mmCIF file of C-alpha atoms and ligand atoms in Angstrom:
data_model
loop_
_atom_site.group_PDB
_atom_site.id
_atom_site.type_symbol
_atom_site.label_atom_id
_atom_site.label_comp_id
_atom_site.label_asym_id
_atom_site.label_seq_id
_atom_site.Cartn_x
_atom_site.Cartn_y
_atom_site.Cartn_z
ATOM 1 C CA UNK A 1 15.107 -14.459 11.458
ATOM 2 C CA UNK A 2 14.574 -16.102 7.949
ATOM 3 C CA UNK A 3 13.624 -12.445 6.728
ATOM 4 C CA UNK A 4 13.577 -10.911 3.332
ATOM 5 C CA UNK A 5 16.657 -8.537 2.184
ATOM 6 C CA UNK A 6 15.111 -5.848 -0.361
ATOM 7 C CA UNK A 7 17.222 -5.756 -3.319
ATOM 8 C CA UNK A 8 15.661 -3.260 -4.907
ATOM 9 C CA UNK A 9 12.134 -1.039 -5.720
ATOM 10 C CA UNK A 10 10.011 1.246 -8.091
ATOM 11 C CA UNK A 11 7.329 2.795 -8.337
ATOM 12 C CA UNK A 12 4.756 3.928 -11.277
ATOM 13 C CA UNK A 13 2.144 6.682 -10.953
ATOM 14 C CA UNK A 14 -0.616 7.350 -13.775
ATOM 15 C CA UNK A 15 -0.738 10.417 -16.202
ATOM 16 C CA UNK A 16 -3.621 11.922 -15.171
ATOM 17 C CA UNK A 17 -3.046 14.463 -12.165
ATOM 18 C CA UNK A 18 -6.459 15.642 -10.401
ATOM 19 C CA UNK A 19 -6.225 18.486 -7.640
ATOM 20 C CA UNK A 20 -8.418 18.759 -4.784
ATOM 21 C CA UNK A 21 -9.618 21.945 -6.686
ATOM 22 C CA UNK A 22 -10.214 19.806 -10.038
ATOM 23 C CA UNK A 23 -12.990 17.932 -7.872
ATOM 24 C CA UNK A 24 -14.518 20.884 -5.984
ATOM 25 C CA UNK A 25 -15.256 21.565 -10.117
ATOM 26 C CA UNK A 26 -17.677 19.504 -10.317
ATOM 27 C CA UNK A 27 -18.605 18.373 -6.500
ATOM 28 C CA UNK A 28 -19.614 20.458 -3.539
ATOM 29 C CA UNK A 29 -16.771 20.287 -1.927
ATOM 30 C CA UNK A 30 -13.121 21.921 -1.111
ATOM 31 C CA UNK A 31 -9.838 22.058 -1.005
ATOM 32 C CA UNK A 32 -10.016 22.902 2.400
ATOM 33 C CA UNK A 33 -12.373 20.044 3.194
ATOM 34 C CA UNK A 34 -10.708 17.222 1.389
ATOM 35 C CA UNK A 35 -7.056 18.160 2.836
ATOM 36 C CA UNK A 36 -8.091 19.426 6.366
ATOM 37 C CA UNK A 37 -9.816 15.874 6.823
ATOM 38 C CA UNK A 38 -6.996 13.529 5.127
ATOM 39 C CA UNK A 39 -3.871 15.343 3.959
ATOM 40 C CA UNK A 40 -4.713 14.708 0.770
ATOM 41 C CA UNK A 41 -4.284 17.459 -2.308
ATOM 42 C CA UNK A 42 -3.791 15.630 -5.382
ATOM 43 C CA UNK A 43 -3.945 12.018 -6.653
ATOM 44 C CA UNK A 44 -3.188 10.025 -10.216
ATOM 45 C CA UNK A 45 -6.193 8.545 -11.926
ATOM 46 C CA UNK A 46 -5.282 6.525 -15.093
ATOM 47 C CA UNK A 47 -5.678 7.874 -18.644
ATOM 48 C CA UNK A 48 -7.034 6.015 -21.466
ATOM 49 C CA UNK A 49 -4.481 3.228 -22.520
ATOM 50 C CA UNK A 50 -3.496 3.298 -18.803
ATOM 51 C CA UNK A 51 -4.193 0.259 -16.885
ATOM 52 C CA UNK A 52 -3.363 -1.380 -13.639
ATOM 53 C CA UNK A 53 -0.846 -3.908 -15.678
ATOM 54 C CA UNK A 54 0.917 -1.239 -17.178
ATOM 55 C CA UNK A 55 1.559 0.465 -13.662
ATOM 56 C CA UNK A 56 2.741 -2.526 -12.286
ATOM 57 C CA UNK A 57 5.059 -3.923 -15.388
ATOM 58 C CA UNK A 58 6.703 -0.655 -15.181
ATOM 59 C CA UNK A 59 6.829 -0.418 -11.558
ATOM 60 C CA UNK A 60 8.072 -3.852 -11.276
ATOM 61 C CA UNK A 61 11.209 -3.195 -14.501
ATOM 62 C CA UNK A 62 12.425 -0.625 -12.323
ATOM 63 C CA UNK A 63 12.595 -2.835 -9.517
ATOM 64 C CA UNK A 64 14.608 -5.380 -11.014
ATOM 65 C CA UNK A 65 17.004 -2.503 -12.542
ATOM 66 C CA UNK A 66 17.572 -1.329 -9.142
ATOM 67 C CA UNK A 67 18.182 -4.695 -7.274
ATOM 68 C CA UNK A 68 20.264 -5.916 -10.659
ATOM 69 C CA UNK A 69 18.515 -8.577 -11.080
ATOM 70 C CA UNK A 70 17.317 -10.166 -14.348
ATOM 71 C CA UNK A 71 13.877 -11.094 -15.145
ATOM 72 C CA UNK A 72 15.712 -15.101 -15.534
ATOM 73 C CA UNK A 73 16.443 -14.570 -11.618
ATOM 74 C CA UNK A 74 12.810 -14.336 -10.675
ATOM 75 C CA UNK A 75 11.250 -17.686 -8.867
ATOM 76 C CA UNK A 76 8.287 -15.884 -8.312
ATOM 77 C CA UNK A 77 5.527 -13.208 -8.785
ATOM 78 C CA UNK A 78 3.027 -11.827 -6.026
ATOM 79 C CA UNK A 79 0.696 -8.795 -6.941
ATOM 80 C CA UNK A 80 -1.456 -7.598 -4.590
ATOM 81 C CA UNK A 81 -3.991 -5.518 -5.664
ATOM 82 C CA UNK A 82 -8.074 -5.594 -5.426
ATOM 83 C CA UNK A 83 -8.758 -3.889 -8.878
ATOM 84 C CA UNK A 84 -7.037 -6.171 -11.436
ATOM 85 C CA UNK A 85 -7.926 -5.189 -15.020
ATOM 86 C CA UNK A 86 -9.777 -8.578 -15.951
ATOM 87 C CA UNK A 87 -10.676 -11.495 -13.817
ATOM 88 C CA UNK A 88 -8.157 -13.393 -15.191
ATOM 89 C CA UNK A 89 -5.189 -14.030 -16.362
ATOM 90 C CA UNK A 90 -4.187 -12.584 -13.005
ATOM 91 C CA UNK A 91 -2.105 -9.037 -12.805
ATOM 92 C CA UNK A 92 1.120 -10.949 -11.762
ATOM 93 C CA UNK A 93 0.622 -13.098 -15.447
ATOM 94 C CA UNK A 94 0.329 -9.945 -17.084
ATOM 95 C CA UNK A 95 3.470 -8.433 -15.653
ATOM 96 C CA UNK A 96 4.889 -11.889 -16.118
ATOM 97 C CA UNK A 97 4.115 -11.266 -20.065
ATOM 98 C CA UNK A 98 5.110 -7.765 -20.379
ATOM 99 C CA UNK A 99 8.261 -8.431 -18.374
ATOM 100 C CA UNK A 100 9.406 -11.787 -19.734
ATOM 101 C CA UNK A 101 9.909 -13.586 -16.668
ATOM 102 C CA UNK A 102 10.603 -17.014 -16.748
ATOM 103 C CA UNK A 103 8.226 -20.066 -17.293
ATOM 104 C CA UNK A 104 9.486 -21.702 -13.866
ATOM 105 C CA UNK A 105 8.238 -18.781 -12.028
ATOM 106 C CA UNK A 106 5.357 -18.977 -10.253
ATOM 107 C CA UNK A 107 2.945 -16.172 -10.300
ATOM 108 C CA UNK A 108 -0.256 -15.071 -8.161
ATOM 109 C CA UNK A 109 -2.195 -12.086 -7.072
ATOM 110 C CA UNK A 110 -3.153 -11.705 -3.653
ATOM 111 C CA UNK A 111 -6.273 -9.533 -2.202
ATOM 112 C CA UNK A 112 -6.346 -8.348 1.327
ATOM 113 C CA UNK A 113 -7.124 -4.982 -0.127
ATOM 114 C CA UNK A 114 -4.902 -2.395 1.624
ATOM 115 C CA UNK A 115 -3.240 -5.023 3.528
ATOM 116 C CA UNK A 116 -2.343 -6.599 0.417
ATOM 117 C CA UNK A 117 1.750 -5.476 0.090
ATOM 118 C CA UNK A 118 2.337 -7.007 3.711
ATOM 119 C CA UNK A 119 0.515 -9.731 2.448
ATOM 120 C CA UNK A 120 2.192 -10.432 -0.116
ATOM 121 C CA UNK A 121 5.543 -9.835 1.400
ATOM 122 C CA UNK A 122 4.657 -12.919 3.760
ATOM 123 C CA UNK A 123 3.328 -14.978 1.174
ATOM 124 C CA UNK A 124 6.128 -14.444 -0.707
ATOM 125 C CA UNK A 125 8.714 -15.353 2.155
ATOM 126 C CA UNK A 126 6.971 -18.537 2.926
ATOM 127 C CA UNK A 127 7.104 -19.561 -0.606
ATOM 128 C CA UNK A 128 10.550 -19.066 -1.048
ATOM 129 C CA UNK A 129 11.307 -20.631 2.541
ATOM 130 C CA UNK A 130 9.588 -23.562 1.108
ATOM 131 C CA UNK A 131 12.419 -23.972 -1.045
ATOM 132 C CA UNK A 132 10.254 -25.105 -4.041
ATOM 133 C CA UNK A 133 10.905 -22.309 -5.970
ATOM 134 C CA UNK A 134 13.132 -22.444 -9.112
ATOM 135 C CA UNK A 135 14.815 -19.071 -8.874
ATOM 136 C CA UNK A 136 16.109 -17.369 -5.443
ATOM 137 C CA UNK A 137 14.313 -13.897 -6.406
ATOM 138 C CA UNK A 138 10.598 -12.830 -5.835
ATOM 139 C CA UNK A 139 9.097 -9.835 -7.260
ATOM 140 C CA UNK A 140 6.184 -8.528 -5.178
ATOM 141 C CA UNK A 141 4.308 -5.667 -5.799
ATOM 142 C CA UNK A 142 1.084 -3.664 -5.040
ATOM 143 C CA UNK A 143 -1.101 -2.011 -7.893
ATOM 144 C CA UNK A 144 -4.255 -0.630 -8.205
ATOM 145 C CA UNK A 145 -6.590 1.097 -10.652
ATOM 146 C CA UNK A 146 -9.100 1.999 -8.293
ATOM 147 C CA UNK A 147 -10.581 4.594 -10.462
ATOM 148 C CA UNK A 148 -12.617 2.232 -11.906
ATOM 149 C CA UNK A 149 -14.252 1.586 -8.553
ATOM 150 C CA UNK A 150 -15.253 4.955 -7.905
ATOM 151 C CA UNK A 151 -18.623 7.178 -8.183
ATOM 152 C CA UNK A 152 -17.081 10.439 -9.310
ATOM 153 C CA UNK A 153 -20.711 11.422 -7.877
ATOM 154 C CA UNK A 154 -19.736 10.581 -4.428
ATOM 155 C CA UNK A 155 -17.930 13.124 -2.556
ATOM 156 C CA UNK A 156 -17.514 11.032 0.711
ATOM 157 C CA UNK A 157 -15.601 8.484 -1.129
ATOM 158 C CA UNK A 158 -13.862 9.269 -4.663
ATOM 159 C CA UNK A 159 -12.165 12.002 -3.549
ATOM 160 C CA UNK A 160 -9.696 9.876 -1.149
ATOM 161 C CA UNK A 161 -8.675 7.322 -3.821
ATOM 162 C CA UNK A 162 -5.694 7.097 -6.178
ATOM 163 C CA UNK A 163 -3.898 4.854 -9.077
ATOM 164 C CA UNK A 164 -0.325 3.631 -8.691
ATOM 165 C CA UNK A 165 2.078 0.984 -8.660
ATOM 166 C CA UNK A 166 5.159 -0.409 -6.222
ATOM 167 C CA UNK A 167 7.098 -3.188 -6.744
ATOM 168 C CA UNK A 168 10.008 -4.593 -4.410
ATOM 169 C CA UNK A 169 12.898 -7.435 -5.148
ATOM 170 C CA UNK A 170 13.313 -9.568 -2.115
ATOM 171 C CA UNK A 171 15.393 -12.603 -1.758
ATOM 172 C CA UNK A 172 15.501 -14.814 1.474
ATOM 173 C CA UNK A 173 17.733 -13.885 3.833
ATOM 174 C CA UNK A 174 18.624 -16.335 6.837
ATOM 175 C CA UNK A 175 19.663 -13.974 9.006
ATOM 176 C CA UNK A 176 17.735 -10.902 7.901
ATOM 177 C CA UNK A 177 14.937 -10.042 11.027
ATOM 178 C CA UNK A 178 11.130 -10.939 10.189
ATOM 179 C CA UNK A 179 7.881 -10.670 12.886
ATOM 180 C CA UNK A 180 4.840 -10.466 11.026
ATOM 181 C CA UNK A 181 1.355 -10.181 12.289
ATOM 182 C CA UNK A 182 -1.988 -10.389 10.499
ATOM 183 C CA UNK A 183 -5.387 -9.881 11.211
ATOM 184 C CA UNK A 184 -8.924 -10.301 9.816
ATOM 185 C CA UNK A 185 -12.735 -8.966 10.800
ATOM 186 C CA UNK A 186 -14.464 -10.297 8.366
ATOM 187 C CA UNK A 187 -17.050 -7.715 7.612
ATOM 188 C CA UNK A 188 -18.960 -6.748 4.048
ATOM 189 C CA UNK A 189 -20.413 -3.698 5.347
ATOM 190 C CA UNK A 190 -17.543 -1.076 6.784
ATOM 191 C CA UNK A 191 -15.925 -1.260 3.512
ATOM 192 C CA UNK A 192 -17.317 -2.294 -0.004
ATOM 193 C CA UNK A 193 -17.277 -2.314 -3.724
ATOM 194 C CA UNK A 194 -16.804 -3.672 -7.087
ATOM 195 C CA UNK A 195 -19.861 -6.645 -6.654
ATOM 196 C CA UNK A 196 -22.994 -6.847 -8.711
ATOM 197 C CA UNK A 197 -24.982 -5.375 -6.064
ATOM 198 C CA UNK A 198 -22.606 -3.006 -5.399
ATOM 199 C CA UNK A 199 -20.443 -1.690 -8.300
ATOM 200 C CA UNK A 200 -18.875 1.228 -6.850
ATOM 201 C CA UNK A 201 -16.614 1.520 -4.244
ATOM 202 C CA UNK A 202 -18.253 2.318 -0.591
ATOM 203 C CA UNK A 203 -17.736 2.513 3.430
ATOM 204 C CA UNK A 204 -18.663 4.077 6.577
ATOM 205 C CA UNK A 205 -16.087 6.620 6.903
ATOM 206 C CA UNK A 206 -16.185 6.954 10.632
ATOM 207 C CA UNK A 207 -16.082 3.160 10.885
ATOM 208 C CA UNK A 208 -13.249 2.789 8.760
ATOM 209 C CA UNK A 209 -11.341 5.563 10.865
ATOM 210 C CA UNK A 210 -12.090 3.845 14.323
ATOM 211 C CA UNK A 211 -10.903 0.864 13.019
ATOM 212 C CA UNK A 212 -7.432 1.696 11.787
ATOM 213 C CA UNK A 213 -7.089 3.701 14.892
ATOM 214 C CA UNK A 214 -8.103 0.492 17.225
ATOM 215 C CA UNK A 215 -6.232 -2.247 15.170
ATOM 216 C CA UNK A 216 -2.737 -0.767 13.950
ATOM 217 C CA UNK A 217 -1.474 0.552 16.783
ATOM 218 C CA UNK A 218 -2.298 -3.014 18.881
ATOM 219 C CA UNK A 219 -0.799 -4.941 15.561
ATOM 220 C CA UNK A 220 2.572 -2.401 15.523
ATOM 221 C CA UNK A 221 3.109 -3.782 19.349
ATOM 222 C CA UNK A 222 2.633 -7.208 18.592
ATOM 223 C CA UNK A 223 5.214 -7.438 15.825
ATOM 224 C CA UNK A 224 7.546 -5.716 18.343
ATOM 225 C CA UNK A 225 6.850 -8.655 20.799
ATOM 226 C CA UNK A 226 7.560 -11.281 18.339
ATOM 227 C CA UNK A 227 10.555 -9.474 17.401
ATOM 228 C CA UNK A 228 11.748 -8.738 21.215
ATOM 229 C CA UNK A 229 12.274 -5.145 20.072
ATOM 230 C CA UNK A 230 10.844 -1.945 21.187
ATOM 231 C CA UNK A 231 9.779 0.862 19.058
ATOM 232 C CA UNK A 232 13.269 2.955 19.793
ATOM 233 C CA UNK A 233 14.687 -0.011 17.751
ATOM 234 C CA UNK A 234 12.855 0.769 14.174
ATOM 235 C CA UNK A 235 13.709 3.756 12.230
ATOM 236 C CA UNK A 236 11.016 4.299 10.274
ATOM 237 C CA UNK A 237 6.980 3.437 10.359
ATOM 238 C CA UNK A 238 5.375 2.708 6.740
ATOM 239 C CA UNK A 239 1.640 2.620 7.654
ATOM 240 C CA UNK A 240 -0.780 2.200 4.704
ATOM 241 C CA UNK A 241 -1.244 6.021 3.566
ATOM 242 C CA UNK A 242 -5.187 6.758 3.743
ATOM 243 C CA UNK A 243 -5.298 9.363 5.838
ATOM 244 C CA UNK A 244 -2.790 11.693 8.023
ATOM 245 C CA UNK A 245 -5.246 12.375 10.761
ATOM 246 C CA UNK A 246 -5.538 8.429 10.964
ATOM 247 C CA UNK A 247 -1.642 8.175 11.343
ATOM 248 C CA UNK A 248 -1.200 11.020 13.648
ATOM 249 C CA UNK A 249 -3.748 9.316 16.221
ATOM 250 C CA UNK A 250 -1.754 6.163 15.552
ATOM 251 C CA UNK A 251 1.549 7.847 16.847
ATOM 252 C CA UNK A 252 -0.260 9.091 19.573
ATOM 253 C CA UNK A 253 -1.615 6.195 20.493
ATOM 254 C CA UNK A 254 1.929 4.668 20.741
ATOM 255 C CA UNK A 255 3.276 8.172 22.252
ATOM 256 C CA UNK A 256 5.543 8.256 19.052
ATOM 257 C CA UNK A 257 6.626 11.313 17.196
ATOM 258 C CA UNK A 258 4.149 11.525 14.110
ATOM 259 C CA UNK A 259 7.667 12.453 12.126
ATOM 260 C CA UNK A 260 8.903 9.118 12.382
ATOM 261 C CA UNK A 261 5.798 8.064 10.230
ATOM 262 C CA UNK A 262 6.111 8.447 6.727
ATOM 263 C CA UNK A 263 3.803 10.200 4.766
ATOM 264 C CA UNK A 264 2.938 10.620 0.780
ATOM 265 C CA UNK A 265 -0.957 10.707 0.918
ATOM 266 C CA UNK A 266 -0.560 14.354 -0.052
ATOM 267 C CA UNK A 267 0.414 13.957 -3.226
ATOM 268 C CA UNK A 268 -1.209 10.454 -4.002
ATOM 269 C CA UNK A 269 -4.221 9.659 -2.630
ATOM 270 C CA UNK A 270 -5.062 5.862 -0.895
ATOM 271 C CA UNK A 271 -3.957 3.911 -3.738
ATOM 272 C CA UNK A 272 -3.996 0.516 -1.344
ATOM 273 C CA UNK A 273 -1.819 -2.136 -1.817
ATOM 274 C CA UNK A 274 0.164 0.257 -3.766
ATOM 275 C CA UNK A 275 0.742 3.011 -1.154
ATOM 276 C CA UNK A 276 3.442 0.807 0.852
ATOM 277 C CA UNK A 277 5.590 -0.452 -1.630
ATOM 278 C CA UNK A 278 5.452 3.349 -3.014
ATOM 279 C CA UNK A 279 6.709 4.899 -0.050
ATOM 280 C CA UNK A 280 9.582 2.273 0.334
ATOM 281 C CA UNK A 281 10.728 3.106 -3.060
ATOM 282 C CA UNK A 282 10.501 7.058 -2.412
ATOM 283 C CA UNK A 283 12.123 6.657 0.672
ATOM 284 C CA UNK A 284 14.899 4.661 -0.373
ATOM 285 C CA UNK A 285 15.729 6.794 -3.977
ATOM 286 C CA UNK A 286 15.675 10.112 -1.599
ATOM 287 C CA UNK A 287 17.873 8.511 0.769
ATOM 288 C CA UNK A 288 15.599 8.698 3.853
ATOM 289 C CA UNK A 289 15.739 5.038 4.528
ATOM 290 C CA UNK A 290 19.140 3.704 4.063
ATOM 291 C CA UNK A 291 20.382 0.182 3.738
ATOM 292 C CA UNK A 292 20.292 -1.929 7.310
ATOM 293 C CA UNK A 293 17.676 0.532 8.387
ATOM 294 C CA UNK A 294 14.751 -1.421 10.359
ATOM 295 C CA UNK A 295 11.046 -0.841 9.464
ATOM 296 C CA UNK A 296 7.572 -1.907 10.309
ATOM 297 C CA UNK A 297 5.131 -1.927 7.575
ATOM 298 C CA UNK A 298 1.479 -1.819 8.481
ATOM 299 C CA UNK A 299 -1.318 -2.261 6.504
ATOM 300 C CA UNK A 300 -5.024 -2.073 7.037
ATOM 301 C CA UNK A 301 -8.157 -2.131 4.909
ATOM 302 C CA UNK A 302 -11.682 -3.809 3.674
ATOM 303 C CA UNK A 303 -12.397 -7.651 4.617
ATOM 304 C CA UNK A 304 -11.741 -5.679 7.225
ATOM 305 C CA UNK A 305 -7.984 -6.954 7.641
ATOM 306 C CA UNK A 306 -4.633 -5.576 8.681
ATOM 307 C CA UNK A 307 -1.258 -6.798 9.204
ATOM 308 C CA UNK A 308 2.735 -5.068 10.059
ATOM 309 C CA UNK A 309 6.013 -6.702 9.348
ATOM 310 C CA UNK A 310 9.186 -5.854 10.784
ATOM 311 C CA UNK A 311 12.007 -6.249 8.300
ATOM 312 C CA UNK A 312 15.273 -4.879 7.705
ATOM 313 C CA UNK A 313 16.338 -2.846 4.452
HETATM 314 N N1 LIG B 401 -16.434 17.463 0.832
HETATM 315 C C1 LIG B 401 -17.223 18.148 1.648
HETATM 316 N N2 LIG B 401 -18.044 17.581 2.549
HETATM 317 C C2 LIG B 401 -18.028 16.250 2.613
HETATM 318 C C3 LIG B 401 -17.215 15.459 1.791
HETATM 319 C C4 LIG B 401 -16.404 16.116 0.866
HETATM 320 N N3 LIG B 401 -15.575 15.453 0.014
HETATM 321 N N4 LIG B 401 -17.407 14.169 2.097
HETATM 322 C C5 LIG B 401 -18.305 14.130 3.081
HETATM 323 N N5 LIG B 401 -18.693 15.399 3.400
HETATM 324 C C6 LIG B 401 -19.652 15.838 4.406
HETATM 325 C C7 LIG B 401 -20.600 14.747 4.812
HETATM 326 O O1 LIG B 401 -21.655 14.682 3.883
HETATM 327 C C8 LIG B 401 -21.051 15.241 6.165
HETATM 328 O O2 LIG B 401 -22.031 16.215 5.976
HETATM 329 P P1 LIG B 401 -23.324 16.241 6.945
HETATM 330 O O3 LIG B 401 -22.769 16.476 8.324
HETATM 331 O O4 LIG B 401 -24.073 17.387 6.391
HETATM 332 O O5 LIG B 401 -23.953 14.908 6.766
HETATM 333 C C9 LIG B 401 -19.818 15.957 6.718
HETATM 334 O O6 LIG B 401 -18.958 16.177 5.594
HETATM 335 C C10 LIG B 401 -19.085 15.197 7.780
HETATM 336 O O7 LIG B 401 -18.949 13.891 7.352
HETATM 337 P P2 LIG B 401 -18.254 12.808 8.233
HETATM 338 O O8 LIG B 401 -18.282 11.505 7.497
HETATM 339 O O9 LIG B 401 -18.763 12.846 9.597
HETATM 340 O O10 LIG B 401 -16.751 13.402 8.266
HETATM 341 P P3 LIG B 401 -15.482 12.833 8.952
HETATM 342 O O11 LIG B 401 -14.877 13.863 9.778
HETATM 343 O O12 LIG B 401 -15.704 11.473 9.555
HETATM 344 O O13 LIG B 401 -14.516 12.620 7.698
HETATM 345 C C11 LIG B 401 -13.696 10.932 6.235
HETATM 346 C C12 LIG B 401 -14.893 11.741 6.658
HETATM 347 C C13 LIG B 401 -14.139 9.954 5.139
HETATM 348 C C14 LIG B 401 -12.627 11.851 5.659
HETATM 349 C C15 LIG B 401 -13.120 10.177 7.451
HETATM 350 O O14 LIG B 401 -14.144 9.527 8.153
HETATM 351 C C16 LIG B 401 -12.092 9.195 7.048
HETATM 352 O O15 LIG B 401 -11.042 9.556 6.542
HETATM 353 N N6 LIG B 401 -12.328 7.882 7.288
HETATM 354 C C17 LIG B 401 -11.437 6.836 6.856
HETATM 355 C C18 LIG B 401 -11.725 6.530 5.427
HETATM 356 C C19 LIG B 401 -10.617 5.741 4.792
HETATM 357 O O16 LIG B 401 -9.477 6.095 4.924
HETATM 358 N N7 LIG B 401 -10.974 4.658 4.099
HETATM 359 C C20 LIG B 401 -10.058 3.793 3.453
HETATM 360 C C21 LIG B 401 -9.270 3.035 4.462
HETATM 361 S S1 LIG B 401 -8.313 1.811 3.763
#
């Protein structure tokens, strides 16, 4: 209880469209390779002018158009995202700015890479449970520009990654459900990038995949125990979209129907914190997930960290 109602979502995807075929171009590698290994055929990169503030503010306007609520109704602003165009101010003051929210609101970005949206989602319910905030409305979102992370040299790595934005409206809801569960291994090595020593964007591959495959599944039955539900209870799973052969052994692993796992990797890429909140918003505007639907969102990523929340829509 004490959960979050969503109110509302959108989503923002870059201009620039590159195929799997675009990349085998200039790499030696495939179509064949890149989608028999991950799902994935295409992904947005941004253009020039593009940036990861401009996928957000957008993302985030069409949030608050679809949950009706003005940018004066906002009490606060979580981004999560890892690839922030400058240091500071942080992305959730720039979509502050280029929004016009209000100067009560409090605004923060939030890092726990593709466990960032879940993240966020619990930051942003403890903040507003805290009853300190000026407004009843939060606007989280997940955005990323991870393009700018990537060595379009490196085959094992640049050609999983996309750009994008999400955004959600939540509000508090007393009597809304809410189990969350988070985890962290710290570790600098599985799962890298964007330091002095190491500018671009790396990982062990193999590691990564164990690791999602070890620590989801275990986190997806924990937030059922705190919730005293079992899996027959949710309607959909939203995992983090990196990979469909990662997802598939997931649902195996909890003798689940890989169906009842949504997927959009196909057409986007990993875009991180971003790949949650995008799916929500797909799934709601096609009318897949419908209101007082139940769902566990599950993230997992560098730091190495991961985390699912149950929550109703
Ligand atoms: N195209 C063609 N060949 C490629 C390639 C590409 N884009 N990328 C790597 N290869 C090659 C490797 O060089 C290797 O060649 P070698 O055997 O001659 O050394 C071969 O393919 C197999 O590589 P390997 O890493 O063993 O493949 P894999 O089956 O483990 O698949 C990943 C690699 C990256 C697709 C897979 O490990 C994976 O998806 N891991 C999770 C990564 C992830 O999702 N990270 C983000 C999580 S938030």
């Amino acid at each position: 209880m004490n959960g979050l109602q969503l109110l509302g979502t959108g989503r923002s995807l870059p201009s620039r469209r590159v195929t799997n075929d675009d990349f085998a171009r200039t790499l030696d590698t495939s179509d064949e390779w890149i989608a028999g290994r991950t799902g994935i055929r295409q992904r947005y990169f941004c253009a020039q002018g593009e940036t990861a503030a401009s996928l957000a503010a957008s993302a985030a306007r069409q949030a608050l158009a679809d949950a009706g609520v003005a940018p004066a109704g906002i009490g606060l602003c979580v981004a999560a995202t890892f690839t922030a165009d400058r240091r500071t101010p942080s992305l959730a003051c720039e979509v502050h700015e280029a929004l016009g929210l209000p100067e009560t609101a409090l605004c923060l970005d939030v890092n726990a890479a593709c466990t960032g949206f879940v993240t966020a989602l619990e930051t942003a319910r403890c903040l507003l449970l805290g009853g300190q905030m000026a407004a009843p409305y939060a606007l989280v979102l997940g955005a990323e520009r991870i393009s700018g992370l990537l060595d379009f040299s490196d085959r094992s790595t640049c050609v999983l990654f996309g750009d994008g934005a999400g955004a959600a409206v939540v509000r508090l809801d007393p009597d809304a459900p809410w189990a969350a569960v988070f985890g962290t291994r710290g570790d600098g090595q599985v799962l890298h990038g964007g330091g002095p020593a190491d500018p671009y964007l790396a990982m062990d591959g193999r590691a990564v995949f164990r690791f999602a495959v070890e620590t989801v599944p275990a986190c997806i039955r924990a937030v059922l125990d705190k919730a005293g539900l079992t899996l027959d209870a949710v309607d959909w799973l939203v995992c983090h979209q990196a990979n469909s052969r990662i997802l598939h052994s997931i649902a195996k692993k909890l003798e689940q129907d890989p169906a009842r796992f949504y997927e959009n990797m196909q057409r986007y890429g990993n875009t991180s914190a971003a790949s949650i909140p995008i799916a929500l918003d797909e799934m709601r505007r096609d009318g897949r997930l419908r209101p007082g639907e139940t769902v566990i969102c599950a993230g997992f990523g560098a730091g190495l960290t991961w985390g699912g929340a149950l929550l109703r829509v």
